[in-house]
Amino acid sequence: ASLPACWESYTTGSVGPHNVTPSSSGVHGGTQTLSFRSITEDDTYAILPEFSNSLNELQISFWLRCVNGRLQLGYLTADDEGNCNTFTAIADFGATAWTQHTAYLLNVPEAAQRLAFKWSENDMACYIDDLEVSICTLDCFPVGNLSVEGLSSTTAYLSWALIDNSQTAWNVQLATDAA
């Protein structure tokens, strides 16, 4: 099987196999999943098609399952010569069980042309399924890596990572019941 005609793949290695292919093995939904496999540490890329909107207006959601590895999401700029030398990572993901991820592309520069996934693991596999790219319509973005410390009956200290660096205010809701 091969990638859809509007996608591309690229590998930096000369020995293989390095492949990014549709697979019917271990799918999350439907009948096909995108499979990344390599027997070396060479970089392997799956490059999404160009979009009519600027990338920083978009969000991408997908299900991911990796076998002891991590997959990077990033972008390529217009001056990329087809060898992914302009790949810039914006997030990386890893999960041994199917896990849904959403990335908001708000801080991607205007020069970014295409989204790409990068796999660099040796003798491992990673699978993407149910991928959706859509226009981001949120006015208030969720935070990432939320953690709670110092929890008591009267206090809790919250910390989180920003998804959009322009965020300066947050909506925090408190529930007093256990439900």
PDB file of C-alpha atoms in Angstrom:
ATOM      1  CA  ALA A   1       0.000   0.000   0.000  1.00  0.00           C
ATOM      2  CA  SER A   2       1.125   3.559  -0.549  1.00  0.00           C
ATOM      3  CA  LEU A   3       0.381   6.952   0.925  1.00  0.00           C
ATOM      4  CA  PRO A   4      -2.495   9.019  -0.473  1.00  0.00           C
ATOM      5  CA  ALA A   5      -1.407  10.885  -3.607  1.00  0.00           C
ATOM      6  CA  CYS A   6      -1.392  14.265  -1.834  1.00  0.00           C
ATOM      7  CA  TRP A   7       1.043  13.072   0.903  1.00  0.00           C
ATOM      8  CA  GLU A   8       4.796  12.565   0.551  1.00  0.00           C
ATOM      9  CA  SER A   9       7.395  10.619   2.487  1.00  0.00           C
ATOM     10  CA  TYR A  10      11.129  11.092   2.821  1.00  0.00           C
ATOM     11  CA  THR A  11      13.951   9.307   4.639  1.00  0.00           C
ATOM     12  CA  THR A  12      17.521  10.417   5.329  1.00  0.00           C
ATOM     13  CA  GLY A  13      18.842   6.863   5.275  1.00  0.00           C
ATOM     14  CA  SER A  14      20.273   4.733   2.534  1.00  0.00           C
ATOM     15  CA  VAL A  15      19.648   1.384   4.208  1.00  0.00           C
ATOM     16  CA  GLY A  16      16.201   0.186   5.108  1.00  0.00           C
ATOM     17  CA  PRO A  17      13.574  -0.535   5.584  1.00  0.00           C
ATOM     18  CA  HIS A  18      12.347   2.930   6.439  1.00  0.00           C
ATOM     19  CA  ASN A  19       8.740   3.230   5.622  1.00  0.00           C
ATOM     20  CA  VAL A  20       5.691   5.317   6.162  1.00  0.00           C
ATOM     21  CA  THR A  21       2.804   3.322   4.808  1.00  0.00           C
ATOM     22  CA  PRO A  22      -0.837   2.642   5.402  1.00  0.00           C
ATOM     23  CA  SER A  23      -1.315  -0.491   7.475  1.00  0.00           C
ATOM     24  CA  SER A  24      -4.313  -2.587   8.471  1.00  0.00           C
ATOM     25  CA  SER A  25      -2.466  -3.919  11.520  1.00  0.00           C
ATOM     26  CA  GLY A  26      -3.658  -2.618  14.900  1.00  0.00           C
ATOM     27  CA  VAL A  27      -5.840   0.229  13.643  1.00  0.00           C
ATOM     28  CA  HIS A  28      -7.663   2.560  16.017  1.00  0.00           C
ATOM     29  CA  GLY A  29     -10.623   3.286  13.750  1.00  0.00           C
ATOM     30  CA  GLY A  30     -11.535   2.333  10.213  1.00  0.00           C
ATOM     31  CA  THR A  31      -9.440  -0.101   8.226  1.00  0.00           C
ATOM     32  CA  GLN A  32      -6.085   1.708   7.754  1.00  0.00           C
ATOM     33  CA  THR A  33      -3.528   3.443   9.979  1.00  0.00           C
ATOM     34  CA  LEU A  34      -0.345   5.312   9.048  1.00  0.00           C
ATOM     35  CA  SER A  35       2.620   3.189  10.123  1.00  0.00           C
ATOM     36  CA  PHE A  36       6.181   4.446  10.745  1.00  0.00           C
ATOM     37  CA  ARG A  37       8.861   1.748  10.917  1.00  0.00           C
ATOM     38  CA  SER A  38      12.645   1.766  10.780  1.00  0.00           C
ATOM     39  CA  ILE A  39      15.532  -0.564  11.586  1.00  0.00           C
ATOM     40  CA  THR A  40      18.018   2.329  11.853  1.00  0.00           C
ATOM     41  CA  GLU A  41      18.037   5.742  13.523  1.00  0.00           C
ATOM     42  CA  ASP A  42      17.659   7.592  10.220  1.00  0.00           C
ATOM     43  CA  ASP A  43      14.903  10.195  10.051  1.00  0.00           C
ATOM     44  CA  THR A  44      11.685   9.246   8.292  1.00  0.00           C
ATOM     45  CA  TYR A  45       9.049  11.872   7.437  1.00  0.00           C
ATOM     46  CA  ALA A  46       5.384  11.813   6.464  1.00  0.00           C
ATOM     47  CA  ILE A  47       4.562  15.150   4.840  1.00  0.00           C
ATOM     48  CA  LEU A  48       0.963  16.323   4.748  1.00  0.00           C
ATOM     49  CA  PRO A  49      -0.449  18.098   1.690  1.00  0.00           C
ATOM     50  CA  GLU A  50      -0.452  21.889   1.422  1.00  0.00           C
ATOM     51  CA  PHE A  51      -3.456  23.685   2.903  1.00  0.00           C
ATOM     52  CA  SER A  52      -5.178  26.783   1.552  1.00  0.00           C
ATOM     53  CA  ASN A  53      -5.158  28.391   5.019  1.00  0.00           C
ATOM     54  CA  SER A  54      -2.014  29.554   6.778  1.00  0.00           C
ATOM     55  CA  LEU A  55      -0.790  26.801   9.106  1.00  0.00           C
ATOM     56  CA  ASN A  56      -1.076  29.112  12.125  1.00  0.00           C
ATOM     57  CA  GLU A  57      -4.856  29.165  11.618  1.00  0.00           C
ATOM     58  CA  LEU A  58      -5.126  25.389  11.981  1.00  0.00           C
ATOM     59  CA  GLN A  59      -5.256  22.652  14.579  1.00  0.00           C
ATOM     60  CA  ILE A  60      -4.459  18.985  14.085  1.00  0.00           C
ATOM     61  CA  SER A  61      -5.991  16.109  15.997  1.00  0.00           C
ATOM     62  CA  PHE A  62      -5.012  12.447  15.750  1.00  0.00           C
ATOM     63  CA  TRP A  63      -4.755   9.163  17.624  1.00  0.00           C
ATOM     64  CA  LEU A  64      -1.249   7.826  18.246  1.00  0.00           C
ATOM     65  CA  ARG A  65       0.322   4.602  19.454  1.00  0.00           C
ATOM     66  CA  CYS A  66       4.113   4.092  19.532  1.00  0.00           C
ATOM     67  CA  VAL A  67       6.240   1.106  20.434  1.00  0.00           C
ATOM     68  CA  ASN A  68       8.851   2.615  22.794  1.00  0.00           C
ATOM     69  CA  GLY A  69       9.416   5.755  20.774  1.00  0.00           C
ATOM     70  CA  ARG A  70       8.284   9.321  20.182  1.00  0.00           C
ATOM     71  CA  LEU A  71       6.958  11.001  17.051  1.00  0.00           C
ATOM     72  CA  GLN A  72       7.570  14.681  16.307  1.00  0.00           C
ATOM     73  CA  LEU A  73       5.107  17.049  14.637  1.00  0.00           C
ATOM     74  CA  GLY A  74       6.622  20.011  12.841  1.00  0.00           C
ATOM     75  CA  TYR A  75       6.580  22.139   9.740  1.00  0.00           C
ATOM     76  CA  LEU A  76       8.614  22.699   6.572  1.00  0.00           C
ATOM     77  CA  THR A  77       9.229  26.123   5.036  1.00  0.00           C
ATOM     78  CA  ALA A  78       8.972  27.163   1.394  1.00  0.00           C
ATOM     79  CA  ASP A  79      12.731  26.943   0.857  1.00  0.00           C
ATOM     80  CA  ASP A  80      12.812  23.249   1.728  1.00  0.00           C
ATOM     81  CA  GLU A  81      14.479  21.438  -1.165  1.00  0.00           C
ATOM     82  CA  GLY A  82      12.506  18.229  -0.777  1.00  0.00           C
ATOM     83  CA  ASN A  83      14.936  16.793   1.775  1.00  0.00           C
ATOM     84  CA  CYS A  84      13.173  18.030   4.939  1.00  0.00           C
ATOM     85  CA  ASN A  85      16.202  20.134   5.931  1.00  0.00           C
ATOM     86  CA  THR A  86      13.887  22.933   7.128  1.00  0.00           C
ATOM     87  CA  PHE A  87      11.888  20.660   9.451  1.00  0.00           C
ATOM     88  CA  THR A  88      11.193  22.465  12.730  1.00  0.00           C
ATOM     89  CA  ALA A  89       9.587  20.458  15.520  1.00  0.00           C
ATOM     90  CA  ILE A  90       6.687  22.051  17.393  1.00  0.00           C
ATOM     91  CA  ALA A  91       5.643  19.092  19.560  1.00  0.00           C
ATOM     92  CA  ASP A  92       6.492  15.481  20.203  1.00  0.00           C
ATOM     93  CA  PHE A  93       4.226  12.672  21.233  1.00  0.00           C
ATOM     94  CA  GLY A  94       4.541   9.155  22.539  1.00  0.00           C
ATOM     95  CA  ALA A  95       2.098   6.659  23.996  1.00  0.00           C
ATOM     96  CA  THR A  96       2.156   2.878  24.103  1.00  0.00           C
ATOM     97  CA  ALA A  97      -1.665   2.732  24.060  1.00  0.00           C
ATOM     98  CA  TRP A  98      -3.894   4.573  21.612  1.00  0.00           C
ATOM     99  CA  THR A  99      -4.071   8.191  22.856  1.00  0.00           C
ATOM    100  CA  GLN A 100      -5.721  11.199  21.234  1.00  0.00           C
ATOM    101  CA  HIS A 101      -3.618  14.332  20.747  1.00  0.00           C
ATOM    102  CA  THR A 102      -4.503  17.830  19.552  1.00  0.00           C
ATOM    103  CA  ALA A 103      -1.937  20.456  18.554  1.00  0.00           C
ATOM    104  CA  TYR A 104      -2.868  24.101  18.049  1.00  0.00           C
ATOM    105  CA  LEU A 105      -0.584  25.635  15.429  1.00  0.00           C
ATOM    106  CA  LEU A 106      -0.915  29.244  16.609  1.00  0.00           C
ATOM    107  CA  ASN A 107       2.806  29.943  16.929  1.00  0.00           C
ATOM    108  CA  VAL A 108       3.834  28.469  13.591  1.00  0.00           C
ATOM    109  CA  PRO A 109       5.472  31.223  11.485  1.00  0.00           C
ATOM    110  CA  GLU A 110       3.933  32.515   8.265  1.00  0.00           C
ATOM    111  CA  ALA A 111       6.846  31.015   6.288  1.00  0.00           C
ATOM    112  CA  ALA A 112       5.700  27.499   7.241  1.00  0.00           C
ATOM    113  CA  GLN A 113       4.288  25.699   4.214  1.00  0.00           C
ATOM    114  CA  ARG A 114       3.559  22.091   5.165  1.00  0.00           C
ATOM    115  CA  LEU A 115       3.074  19.969   8.253  1.00  0.00           C
ATOM    116  CA  ALA A 116       5.150  16.834   8.705  1.00  0.00           C
ATOM    117  CA  PHE A 117       5.621  14.005  11.169  1.00  0.00           C
ATOM    118  CA  LYS A 118       9.205  12.881  11.887  1.00  0.00           C
ATOM    119  CA  TRP A 119      10.178   9.433  13.171  1.00  0.00           C
ATOM    120  CA  SER A 120      13.795   8.834  14.294  1.00  0.00           C
ATOM    121  CA  GLU A 121      13.627   5.649  16.331  1.00  0.00           C
ATOM    122  CA  ASN A 122      15.685   2.506  15.765  1.00  0.00           C
ATOM    123  CA  ASP A 123      13.849  -0.809  15.404  1.00  0.00           C
ATOM    124  CA  MET A 124      10.551   0.645  16.609  1.00  0.00           C
ATOM    125  CA  ALA A 125       7.126   1.392  15.186  1.00  0.00           C
ATOM    126  CA  CYS A 126       4.586   4.162  15.563  1.00  0.00           C
ATOM    127  CA  TYR A 127       1.024   4.458  14.269  1.00  0.00           C
ATOM    128  CA  ILE A 128      -1.218   7.467  13.532  1.00  0.00           C
ATOM    129  CA  ASP A 129      -4.938   7.085  12.967  1.00  0.00           C
ATOM    130  CA  ASP A 130      -8.070   9.236  12.599  1.00  0.00           C
ATOM    131  CA  LEU A 131      -6.065  12.342  11.676  1.00  0.00           C
ATOM    132  CA  GLU A 132      -8.040  15.569  11.223  1.00  0.00           C
ATOM    133  CA  VAL A 133      -6.774  19.037  10.314  1.00  0.00           C
ATOM    134  CA  SER A 134      -9.272  21.855  10.820  1.00  0.00           C
ATOM    135  CA  ILE A 135      -9.477  25.609  11.241  1.00  0.00           C
ATOM    136  CA  CYS A 136      -8.931  26.555  14.871  1.00  0.00           C
ATOM    137  CA  THR A 137     -12.000  28.402  16.103  1.00  0.00           C
ATOM    138  CA  LEU A 138     -11.186  28.592  19.816  1.00  0.00           C
ATOM    139  CA  ASP A 139     -10.989  31.973  21.554  1.00  0.00           C
ATOM    140  CA  CYS A 140      -9.820  30.463  24.831  1.00  0.00           C
ATOM    141  CA  PHE A 141      -7.262  27.692  24.454  1.00  0.00           C
ATOM    142  CA  PRO A 142      -6.791  24.831  26.875  1.00  0.00           C
ATOM    143  CA  VAL A 143      -3.543  24.699  28.809  1.00  0.00           C
ATOM    144  CA  GLY A 144      -1.066  21.852  28.672  1.00  0.00           C
ATOM    145  CA  ASN A 145       0.699  19.828  31.349  1.00  0.00           C
ATOM    146  CA  LEU A 146      -1.689  20.874  34.116  1.00  0.00           C
ATOM    147  CA  SER A 147      -0.438  19.889  37.567  1.00  0.00           C
ATOM    148  CA  VAL A 148      -1.786  20.361  41.093  1.00  0.00           C
ATOM    149  CA  GLU A 149       0.407  20.595  44.186  1.00  0.00           C
ATOM    150  CA  GLY A 150      -0.170  21.428  47.843  1.00  0.00           C
ATOM    151  CA  LEU A 151      -3.698  20.102  47.766  1.00  0.00           C
ATOM    152  CA  SER A 152      -5.575  20.536  51.048  1.00  0.00           C
ATOM    153  CA  SER A 153      -9.140  21.255  52.135  1.00  0.00           C
ATOM    154  CA  THR A 154      -8.549  25.000  51.577  1.00  0.00           C
ATOM    155  CA  THR A 155      -5.755  25.328  48.974  1.00  0.00           C
ATOM    156  CA  ALA A 156      -4.440  23.976  45.715  1.00  0.00           C
ATOM    157  CA  TYR A 157      -1.537  25.288  43.654  1.00  0.00           C
ATOM    158  CA  LEU A 158      -2.001  24.949  39.892  1.00  0.00           C
ATOM    159  CA  SER A 159       0.680  25.184  37.224  1.00  0.00           C
ATOM    160  CA  TRP A 160       0.479  24.657  33.481  1.00  0.00           C
ATOM    161  CA  ALA A 161       2.197  25.255  30.162  1.00  0.00           C
ATOM    162  CA  LEU A 162       0.811  27.721  27.650  1.00  0.00           C
ATOM    163  CA  ILE A 163      -0.372  26.516  24.277  1.00  0.00           C
ATOM    164  CA  ASP A 164      -0.589  30.084  22.954  1.00  0.00           C
ATOM    165  CA  ASN A 165       2.164  32.390  24.277  1.00  0.00           C
ATOM    166  CA  SER A 166      -0.132  35.417  23.945  1.00  0.00           C
ATOM    167  CA  GLN A 167      -2.416  34.087  26.687  1.00  0.00           C
ATOM    168  CA  THR A 168      -2.555  36.456  29.657  1.00  0.00           C
ATOM    169  CA  ALA A 169      -5.797  35.452  31.393  1.00  0.00           C
ATOM    170  CA  TRP A 170      -7.485  32.137  32.150  1.00  0.00           C
ATOM    171  CA  ASN A 171     -10.938  30.912  33.101  1.00  0.00           C
ATOM    172  CA  VAL A 172     -10.635  28.805  36.244  1.00  0.00           C
ATOM    173  CA  GLN A 173     -13.729  27.076  37.564  1.00  0.00           C
ATOM    174  CA  LEU A 174     -14.110  25.624  41.032  1.00  0.00           C
ATOM    175  CA  ALA A 175     -16.556  22.877  41.904  1.00  0.00           C
ATOM    176  CA  THR A 176     -17.264  22.221  45.557  1.00  0.00           C
ATOM    177  CA  ASP A 177     -19.004  18.886  45.097  1.00  0.00           C
ATOM    178  CA  ALA A 178     -17.282  15.598  44.391  1.00  0.00           C
ATOM    179  CA  ALA A 179     -19.248  14.959  41.193  1.00  0.00           C
TER     180      ALA A 179
END
